[in-house]
Coordinates of C-alpha atoms in Angstrom, one line a residue:
X1 CA -26.4 -15.9 -19.1
X2 CA -26.3 -14.2 -22.6
X3 CA -24.9 -16.2 -25.5
X4 CA -21.9 -13.8 -25.7
X5 CA -21.1 -14.2 -22.0
X6 CA -21.5 -18.0 -22.2
X7 CA -19.1 -18.1 -25.2
X8 CA -16.6 -15.9 -23.4
X9 CA -16.7 -18.1 -20.2
X10 CA -16.5 -21.3 -22.3
X11 CA -13.5 -20.0 -24.3
X12 CA -11.7 -18.9 -21.1
X13 CA -12.3 -22.2 -19.3
X14 CA -11.0 -24.0 -22.4
X15 CA -7.8 -21.9 -22.3
X16 CA -7.3 -22.4 -18.6
X17 CA -8.0 -26.1 -18.7
X18 CA -5.7 -26.5 -21.7
X19 CA -2.9 -25.1 -19.5
X20 CA -3.5 -27.5 -16.7
X21 CA -3.9 -30.4 -19.1
X22 CA -0.6 -29.7 -20.9
X23 CA 0.7 -33.2 -20.2
X24 CA -1.9 -34.9 -22.4
X25 CA 0.4 -35.2 -25.4
X26 CA 3.7 -35.7 -23.5
X27 CA 2.8 -38.5 -21.1
X28 CA 0.6 -41.5 -21.2
X29 CA -2.9 -41.1 -19.9
X30 CA -4.7 -43.7 -17.8
X31 CA -8.5 -43.9 -17.8
X32 CA -8.3 -47.4 -16.2
X33 CA -5.7 -49.5 -14.4
X34 CA -3.0 -50.8 -16.7
X35 CA -3.2 -54.5 -17.3
X36 CA 0.3 -55.0 -15.9
X37 CA 2.0 -52.6 -13.5
X38 CA 4.7 -50.3 -14.8
X39 CA 8.3 -50.4 -13.7
X40 CA 8.8 -48.4 -10.6
X41 CA 11.9 -46.6 -11.9
X42 CA 10.1 -45.5 -15.0
X43 CA 7.3 -44.1 -12.9
X44 CA 9.7 -42.2 -10.7
X45 CA 11.5 -40.9 -13.8
X46 CA 8.3 -39.6 -15.3
X47 CA 7.3 -37.9 -12.0
X48 CA 10.8 -36.3 -11.9
X49 CA 10.4 -35.0 -15.4
X50 CA 7.0 -33.4 -14.5
X51 CA 8.5 -31.9 -11.3
X52 CA 11.5 -30.5 -13.3
X53 CA 9.1 -28.8 -15.8
X54 CA 7.1 -27.2 -13.0
X55 CA 9.7 -26.1 -10.5
X56 CA 11.6 -23.4 -12.3
X57 CA 8.9 -20.7 -11.7
X58 CA 8.5 -21.2 -8.0
X59 CA 12.1 -21.9 -7.3
X60 CA 13.3 -18.7 -9.1
X61 CA 10.7 -16.6 -7.2
X62 CA 8.1 -16.0 -9.9
X63 CA 5.2 -17.2 -7.7
X64 CA 3.1 -15.2 -5.2
X65 CA 3.0 -17.3 -2.0
X66 CA 2.6 -21.0 -3.0
X67 CA 6.1 -22.1 -1.9
X68 CA 7.1 -20.3 1.3
X69 CA 10.6 -21.8 1.8
X70 CA 11.8 -23.8 -1.2
X71 CA 15.4 -24.2 -0.1
X72 CA 16.6 -27.6 -1.4
X73 CA 18.4 -28.5 1.8
X74 CA 15.2 -27.8 3.8
X75 CA 13.1 -29.8 1.3
X76 CA 15.4 -32.7 1.5
X77 CA 15.3 -32.6 5.3
X78 CA 11.5 -32.6 5.3
X79 CA 11.4 -35.4 2.8
X80 CA 13.6 -37.5 5.0
X81 CA 11.4 -36.8 8.1
X82 CA 8.4 -37.8 6.0
X83 CA 9.9 -41.0 4.8
X84 CA 10.9 -42.1 8.3
X85 CA 7.2 -41.7 9.4
X86 CA 5.5 -42.6 6.1
X87 CA 3.4 -45.4 7.7
X88 CA 2.3 -43.3 10.7
X89 CA -1.4 -42.7 11.3
X90 CA -2.4 -40.6 14.3
X91 CA -5.8 -42.4 14.4
X92 CA -3.9 -45.4 15.9
X93 CA -2.3 -43.8 18.9
X94 CA -1.2 -47.2 20.4
X95 CA 0.9 -48.0 17.3
X96 CA 2.3 -44.5 16.8
X97 CA 2.6 -42.6 20.1
X98 CA 5.3 -40.5 18.3
X99 CA 2.5 -38.9 16.3
X100 CA 0.8 -37.7 19.5
X101 CA 4.2 -36.3 20.7
X102 CA 4.7 -34.4 17.5
X103 CA 1.2 -33.0 17.3
X104 CA 0.9 -31.9 20.9
X105 CA 4.2 -30.1 20.7
X106 CA 3.3 -28.4 17.4
X107 CA 0.1 -27.1 19.1
X108 CA 2.0 -26.0 22.3
X109 CA 4.8 -24.3 20.3
X110 CA 2.3 -22.4 18.1
X111 CA 0.2 -21.4 21.1
X112 CA 3.2 -20.0 23.0
X113 CA 4.2 -18.1 19.9
X114 CA 0.7 -16.6 19.6
X115 CA 0.5 -15.2 23.2
X116 CA -0.6 -18.2 25.2
X117 CA 2.1 -17.6 27.8
X118 CA 1.0 -14.0 28.2
X119 CA -2.8 -14.6 28.1
X120 CA -3.3 -15.2 31.8
X121 CA -4.4 -18.8 30.9
X122 CA -2.0 -21.3 32.4
X123 CA -1.8 -25.0 31.7
X124 CA -4.4 -26.9 33.5
X125 CA -6.8 -24.0 34.0
X126 CA -10.2 -23.8 32.3
X127 CA -8.9 -21.2 29.9
X128 CA -5.7 -23.0 28.9
X129 CA -4.9 -22.2 25.2
X130 CA -5.2 -25.6 23.5
X131 CA -5.7 -26.8 20.0
X132 CA -5.5 -29.4 17.2
X133 CA -3.4 -30.0 14.1
X134 CA -5.5 -29.9 11.0
X135 CA -4.8 -30.4 7.3
X136 CA -4.7 -26.7 6.4
X137 CA -6.1 -23.3 6.9
X138 CA -9.5 -24.1 5.4
X139 CA -10.0 -27.0 7.8
X140 CA -8.8 -25.0 10.8
X141 CA -11.3 -22.3 10.0
X142 CA -14.1 -24.7 9.4
X143 CA -13.4 -26.6 12.6
X144 CA -13.5 -23.4 14.6
X145 CA -16.8 -22.3 13.0
X146 CA -18.4 -25.7 13.6
X147 CA -17.3 -25.5 17.2
X148 CA -18.9 -22.1 17.7
X149 CA -22.1 -23.4 16.1
X150 CA -22.4 -26.4 18.3
X151 CA -21.4 -24.6 21.4
X152 CA -24.1 -21.9 20.8
X153 CA -26.7 -24.6 20.1
X154 CA -25.8 -26.5 23.2
X155 CA -25.2 -23.7 25.7
X156 CA -27.6 -21.0 24.4
X157 CA -30.2 -22.9 22.4
X158 CA -29.2 -21.0 19.3
X159 CA -30.7 -22.8 16.3
X160 CA -30.2 -19.9 13.8
X161 CA -26.5 -19.2 14.2
X162 CA -24.9 -16.2 12.5
X163 CA -21.2 -15.2 12.0
X164 CA -20.0 -11.7 11.2
X165 CA -17.1 -11.8 8.7
X166 CA -15.3 -8.9 6.8
X167 CA -15.6 -9.2 3.0
X168 CA -11.8 -9.6 2.9
X169 CA -11.8 -12.7 5.2
X170 CA -10.8 -16.0 3.6
X171 CA -13.3 -17.8 1.4
X172 CA -13.1 -20.7 3.9
X173 CA -15.6 -18.8 6.1
X174 CA -18.1 -18.9 3.3
X175 CA -17.4 -22.6 2.9
X176 CA -18.1 -23.1 6.6
X177 CA -21.3 -21.2 6.2
X178 CA -22.4 -23.5 3.4
X179 CA -21.3 -26.7 5.0
X180 CA -22.6 -26.0 8.5
X181 CA -25.7 -23.9 7.9
X182 CA -24.4 -20.8 9.6
X183 CA -25.8 -17.5 8.2
X184 CA -22.8 -15.3 7.2
X185 CA -23.1 -11.6 7.4
X186 CA -20.4 -9.9 5.3
X187 CA -19.4 -6.5 6.6
X188 CA -17.6 -3.9 4.5
X189 CA -14.1 -2.6 5.0
X190 CA -13.4 1.0 5.9
X191 CA -11.5 3.4 3.7
X192 CA -8.2 1.8 4.9
X193 CA -9.4 -1.6 3.7
X194 CA -9.5 -3.0 7.2
X195 CA -12.7 -4.4 8.8
X196 CA -15.2 -1.7 9.7
X197 CA -15.7 -1.8 13.4
X198 CA -18.9 0.3 13.4
X199 CA -20.5 -1.9 10.7
X200 CA -19.5 -5.0 12.8
X201 CA -21.2 -3.6 15.9
X202 CA -24.3 -2.8 13.9
X203 CA -24.5 -6.3 12.5
X204 CA -24.5 -8.1 15.9
X205 CA -27.8 -9.8 16.8
X206 CA -28.9 -12.3 19.5
X207 CA -28.0 -15.0 17.0
X208 CA -24.4 -14.0 16.5
X209 CA -22.1 -16.8 17.6
X210 CA -18.7 -15.5 16.4
X211 CA -17.0 -12.4 14.9
X212 CA -14.0 -12.8 12.6
X213 CA -10.9 -10.7 12.0
X214 CA -7.8 -11.5 9.9
X215 CA -4.1 -10.9 10.7
X216 CA -3.7 -10.2 7.8
X217 CA -6.4 -11.0 5.3
X218 CA -5.3 -12.6 2.0
X219 CA -6.3 -9.8 -0.4
X220 CA -4.6 -6.7 0.7
X221 CA -2.4 -7.8 3.6
X222 CA -3.7 -5.1 6.0
X223 CA -4.3 -6.4 9.5
X224 CA -7.9 -5.9 10.7
X225 CA -8.5 -3.9 14.0
X226 CA -8.4 -7.1 16.0
X227 CA -8.3 -5.4 19.4
X228 CA -11.5 -3.3 18.8
X229 CA -13.3 -6.2 17.1
X230 CA -12.5 -8.7 19.8
X231 CA -13.6 -6.3 22.5
X232 CA -17.0 -5.9 20.8
X233 CA -17.3 -9.7 21.0
X234 CA -16.1 -10.0 24.6
X235 CA -18.5 -7.3 25.8
X236 CA -21.4 -9.3 24.5
X237 CA -20.2 -12.8 25.4
X238 CA -19.6 -13.7 21.7
X239 CA -16.7 -15.7 20.3
X240 CA -14.0 -14.0 18.4
X241 CA -11.7 -15.8 15.8
X242 CA -8.4 -14.3 14.6
X243 CA -7.6 -15.9 11.3
X244 CA -3.8 -15.8 11.3
X245 CA -3.4 -18.5 8.8
X246 CA -1.2 -16.2 6.6
X247 CA 0.4 -14.1 9.3
X248 CA 0.7 -16.3 12.3
X249 CA 4.3 -17.3 11.7
X250 CA 5.3 -13.8 10.5
X251 CA 3.7 -11.2 12.8
X252 CA 5.2 -12.4 16.2
X253 CA 8.7 -12.2 14.7
X254 CA 8.0 -8.9 12.9
X255 CA 6.9 -7.4 16.3
X256 CA 10.2 -8.7 17.9
X257 CA 12.1 -7.1 15.1
X258 CA 10.5 -3.7 15.9
X259 CA 7.9 -3.5 13.2
X260 CA 4.6 -1.8 14.0
X261 CA 2.3 -4.9 14.6
X262 CA -1.1 -4.2 16.2
X263 CA -2.2 -6.7 18.9
X264 CA -3.9 -9.7 17.3
X265 CA -3.4 -12.9 19.4
X266 CA -4.3 -14.4 22.7
X267 CA -2.8 -11.5 24.7
X268 CA -6.2 -9.9 23.8
X269 CA -8.8 -11.3 26.3
X270 CA -11.5 -11.2 23.6
X271 CA -9.7 -13.6 21.2
X272 CA -11.2 -17.0 21.8
X273 CA -9.8 -18.9 18.9
X274 CA -7.1 -18.6 16.2
X275 CA -5.9 -20.3 13.1
X276 CA -2.3 -20.4 11.9
X277 CA -0.8 -22.3 9.0
X278 CA 2.4 -24.2 9.7
X279 CA 2.6 -25.1 6.1
X280 CA 3.0 -21.4 5.0
X281 CA 5.5 -19.3 6.9
X282 CA 6.0 -22.2 9.4
X283 CA 7.9 -23.8 6.5
X284 CA 6.4 -27.3 7.0
X285 CA 5.4 -29.5 4.1
X286 CA 1.9 -28.7 2.6
X287 CA -0.9 -30.3 4.6
X288 CA -0.7 -28.9 8.2
X289 CA -2.2 -26.0 10.1
X290 CA -3.1 -25.4 13.8
X291 CA -6.5 -24.3 15.2
X292 CA -6.3 -22.9 18.8
X293 CA -8.9 -22.3 21.4
X294 CA -9.2 -20.4 24.7
X295 CA -10.2 -23.3 26.8
X296 CA -10.9 -27.0 26.5
X297 CA -14.7 -26.6 26.6
X298 CA -14.8 -24.9 23.2
X299 CA -12.4 -27.4 21.7
X300 CA -14.6 -30.3 22.8
X301 CA -17.3 -29.1 20.4
X302 CA -14.8 -29.7 17.6
X303 CA -14.3 -33.4 18.5
X304 CA -16.2 -36.3 17.1
X305 CA -17.1 -39.3 19.3
X306 CA -19.4 -42.2 19.0
X307 CA -20.1 -44.8 21.6
X308 CA -22.7 -47.1 19.9
X309 CA -20.9 -48.2 16.8
X310 CA -20.5 -52.0 16.5
X311 CA -16.9 -51.3 15.3
X312 CA -16.0 -50.2 18.8
X313 CA -15.5 -46.9 20.5
X314 CA -14.4 -44.2 18.0
X315 CA -13.2 -40.6 18.2
X316 CA -11.3 -38.2 16.1
X317 CA -10.3 -34.6 16.8
X318 CA -10.8 -33.2 13.3
X319 CA -12.7 -34.0 10.1
X320 CA -10.4 -36.8 9.0
X321 CA -10.2 -40.2 10.5
X322 CA -7.0 -41.7 9.3
X323 CA -4.4 -39.0 8.7
X324 CA -0.8 -38.9 7.4
X325 CA 1.2 -38.8 10.6
X326 CA 4.3 -38.2 8.4
X327 CA 3.1 -34.6 7.7
X328 CA 2.9 -33.9 11.4
X329 CA 6.3 -35.4 11.9
X330 CA 7.8 -33.2 9.1
X331 CA 6.0 -30.2 10.5
X332 CA 7.5 -30.8 14.0
X333 CA 10.9 -31.3 12.4
X334 CA 10.6 -28.0 10.5
X335 CA 9.7 -26.1 13.6
X336 CA 12.3 -27.4 16.0
X337 CA 15.1 -27.3 13.3
X338 CA 14.3 -23.6 12.6
X339 CA 13.7 -22.3 16.1
X340 CA 13.0 -18.8 17.1
X341 CA 16.2 -17.4 15.7
X342 CA 15.6 -19.0 12.3
X343 CA 12.0 -17.7 12.1
X344 CA 13.2 -14.2 13.1
X345 CA 15.9 -14.2 10.4
X346 CA 13.5 -15.5 7.8
X347 CA 11.0 -12.8 8.7
X348 CA 13.6 -10.1 8.6
X349 CA 14.6 -11.1 5.1
X350 CA 11.0 -11.3 3.9
X351 CA 10.1 -7.9 5.3
X352 CA 13.1 -6.2 3.8
X353 CA 12.3 -7.7 0.4
X354 CA 8.7 -6.6 0.7
X355 CA 9.8 -3.1 1.5
X356 CA 12.0 -3.0 -1.6
X357 CA 9.1 -4.3 -3.7
X358 CA 6.6 -1.8 -2.2
X359 CA 8.9 1.1 -3.0
X360 CA 9.6 -0.2 -6.5
X361 CA 5.9 -0.4 -7.3
X362 CA 5.2 3.0 -5.7
X363 CA 7.8 4.5 -8.0
X364 CA 5.9 3.3 -11.1
X365 CA 3.5 6.3 -11.8
X366 CA 0.7 4.1 -13.2
X367 CA 0.5 1.8 -10.2
X368 CA -0.5 2.4 -6.6
X369 CA 0.2 0.2 -3.6
X370 CA -2.9 -0.3 -1.4
X371 CA -2.2 0.8 2.1
X372 CA 1.1 0.0 3.9
X373 CA 1.2 -3.8 4.1
X374 CA 4.0 -5.7 5.7
X375 CA 4.5 -8.6 3.3
X376 CA 1.4 -9.1 1.1
X377 CA 1.8 -6.2 -1.4
X378 CA -1.4 -5.4 -3.3
X379 CA -1.4 -2.8 -6.0
X380 CA -3.9 -1.2 -8.4
X381 CA -4.0 1.2 -11.3
X382 CA -6.3 4.2 -11.6
X383 CA -5.7 4.6 -15.3
X384 CA -5.1 1.2 -16.7
X385 CA -6.6 -2.3 -16.8
X386 CA -4.7 -4.0 -14.0
X387 CA -5.7 -7.5 -15.2
X388 CA -4.0 -6.8 -18.6
X389 CA -0.9 -5.8 -16.6
X390 CA -1.2 -9.1 -14.7
X391 CA -1.5 -11.0 -18.1
X392 CA 1.6 -9.3 -19.3
X393 CA 3.4 -10.4 -16.2
X394 CA 2.2 -13.9 -16.7
X395 CA 3.8 -13.8 -20.2
X396 CA 7.0 -13.0 -18.4
X397 CA 6.7 -16.0 -16.2
X398 CA 5.1 -14.5 -13.1
X399 CA 2.2 -16.1 -11.2
X400 CA 0.5 -13.2 -9.4
X401 CA -2.9 -13.2 -7.7
X402 CA -5.8 -11.2 -9.3
X403 CA -8.2 -9.7 -6.8
X404 CA -11.5 -7.8 -6.7
X405 CA -13.1 -4.9 -4.8
X406 CA -11.1 -3.1 -6.0
X407 CA -9.6 -4.5 -9.1
X408 CA -6.0 -5.2 -8.1
X409 CA -3.1 -7.7 -8.0
X410 CA -0.9 -8.8 -5.2
X411 CA 2.3 -10.6 -4.4
X412 CA 2.7 -12.5 -1.2
X413 CA 6.4 -12.1 -0.4
X414 CA 8.2 -15.3 0.7
X415 CA 11.7 -16.5 1.1
X416 CA 11.8 -17.2 -2.6
X417 CA 11.7 -13.4 -3.2
X418 CA 14.6 -12.7 -0.9
X419 CA 17.0 -14.3 -3.4
X420 CA 19.4 -11.9 -5.0
X421 CA 17.9 -10.0 -7.9
X422 CA 14.3 -11.3 -7.6
X423 CA 12.8 -8.1 -6.3
X424 CA 14.6 -6.1 -8.9
X425 CA 13.4 -8.5 -11.7
X426 CA 9.8 -8.1 -10.5
X427 CA 10.0 -4.3 -10.7
X428 CA 11.7 -4.3 -14.1
X429 CA 9.1 -6.7 -15.4
X430 CA 6.3 -4.6 -14.0
X431 CA 7.7 -1.5 -15.7
X432 CA 7.9 -3.5 -19.0
X433 CA 4.4 -4.9 -18.6
X434 CA 2.9 -1.4 -17.9
X435 CA 4.7 -0.1 -21.0
X436 CA 3.4 -3.0 -23.1
X437 CA -0.2 -2.5 -22.1
X438 CA 0.0 1.2 -22.7
X439 CA 1.3 0.5 -26.2
X440 CA -1.2 -2.3 -26.8
X441 CA -4.4 -1.3 -25.0
X442 CA -6.6 -3.7 -27.0
X443 CA -4.5 -6.8 -26.4
X444 CA -6.3 -9.6 -24.7
X445 CA -4.4 -12.2 -22.7
X446 CA -5.5 -15.4 -21.0
X447 CA -6.8 -14.0 -17.7
X448 CA -7.8 -10.4 -18.3
X449 CA -11.1 -11.4 -19.9
X450 CA -12.2 -13.7 -17.1
X451 CA -11.1 -11.3 -14.3
X452 CA -12.6 -8.3 -16.1
X453 CA -15.9 -10.1 -16.7
X454 CA -16.0 -11.5 -13.1
X455 CA -15.3 -8.1 -11.7
X456 CA -18.3 -6.4 -13.5
X457 CA -21.0 -9.0 -14.0
X458 CA -23.9 -8.4 -11.5
X459 CA -25.1 -12.0 -11.9
X460 CA -22.7 -13.8 -9.6
X461 CA -24.4 -17.1 -10.5
X462 CA -22.9 -16.9 -14.0
X463 CA -19.4 -16.7 -12.4
X464 CA -20.1 -19.6 -10.0
X465 CA -21.3 -21.7 -13.0
X466 CA -18.1 -20.9 -14.8
X467 CA -16.0 -22.0 -11.8
X468 CA -17.9 -25.2 -11.5
X469 CA -17.3 -25.9 -15.2
X470 CA -13.7 -25.1 -14.7
X471 CA -13.4 -27.6 -11.9
X472 CA -15.2 -30.2 -14.0
X473 CA -12.4 -29.8 -16.4
X474 CA -9.8 -30.9 -13.8
X475 CA -11.3 -34.4 -13.8
X476 CA -11.7 -34.8 -17.6
X477 CA -9.0 -36.8 -19.3

């Protein structure tokens, strides 16, 4: 790392950490337990003040993704469901059988939504679509990759497992590679930004345990060719995972509404596992997702059991032992209160808002929408620094996602963006931001330097070090 690069990364981290540490001067900081406990009402009042400072941007639709419902009546309902079940722990099934009811029904409802009832696998058969509730999409993905690794080691003697993953797939697959010692082969995307089928086929080896496709991937929102990819896997006896963490609770309803949605779920015989986030467009509280498998055998490789511990027989279906059963209860409450018609209506509103946003962006000459996404709208600029435009949008209150390969920005459309005037405000602010950057080409904002540097530096270790230092800053008082 050059001194100049080191200084730039240090300055940028300092700016970013200053933003997330903005409460230092406003509220008391604790580096150790207070000698005497504080008054509970004072604590709650302080928390409410922080929440009030933070909520305006997401509530008014300035955030990409992040808060997928946000309706206050819905929030209050979930909070009540959580409070009723606040002491529940699914680890202790004898004390809280309600937690087992909630989680088994969450899995079943999600599986049916994703083609289980049309997959030819019926309840009680070896290929029954089954699954587990996890803490989020990253855990769902990691659980599935661990299961494939252990299955291949046990059944095929594979001690050098490999997974084939498009470069646009979620970073959780790279995390699984690091955590579980699975070699990850990143394949390119084709000109349409969807996973390259030919490159995938070429990457398959005797050590391949799973191929991955996304519906859709986070960056550009363009659904991978799941049917072709999963057939490659099926023909060779390899697992195939559809990551529908983002789209799992949108695409089934979009299809019913008449949108062109390519097949992506268990109706395809080559799909052997899926992930879908209930805490995104399932409108549950943050902290739940579902991982699904074609058959109990594969799911068994996810489970942990021990029979020799002096503490007794012990088992857990996911990484955690004790878990907040209240989150599963609130998730179940969200799903059954919304129902198919509610999800259909929410999806219709989101897709209509996304269409309006896509057209508005396409009408700005300096910006280009990438592909024809349904609800995750990525856009680039051939003639301007897109990260400077993103910075100008940040100054106007927006929280958009900066992306690489190519340099672009996206907005994940949610119910927050279906509110009257939000789509129009986004387009007007984009026009103003483009005009500002054109008039001030040398202006440097908070994020443009770090994104620009990260997009061009060949030494990725420098960027990794910068991110580690940034995370260190989270835990500094």
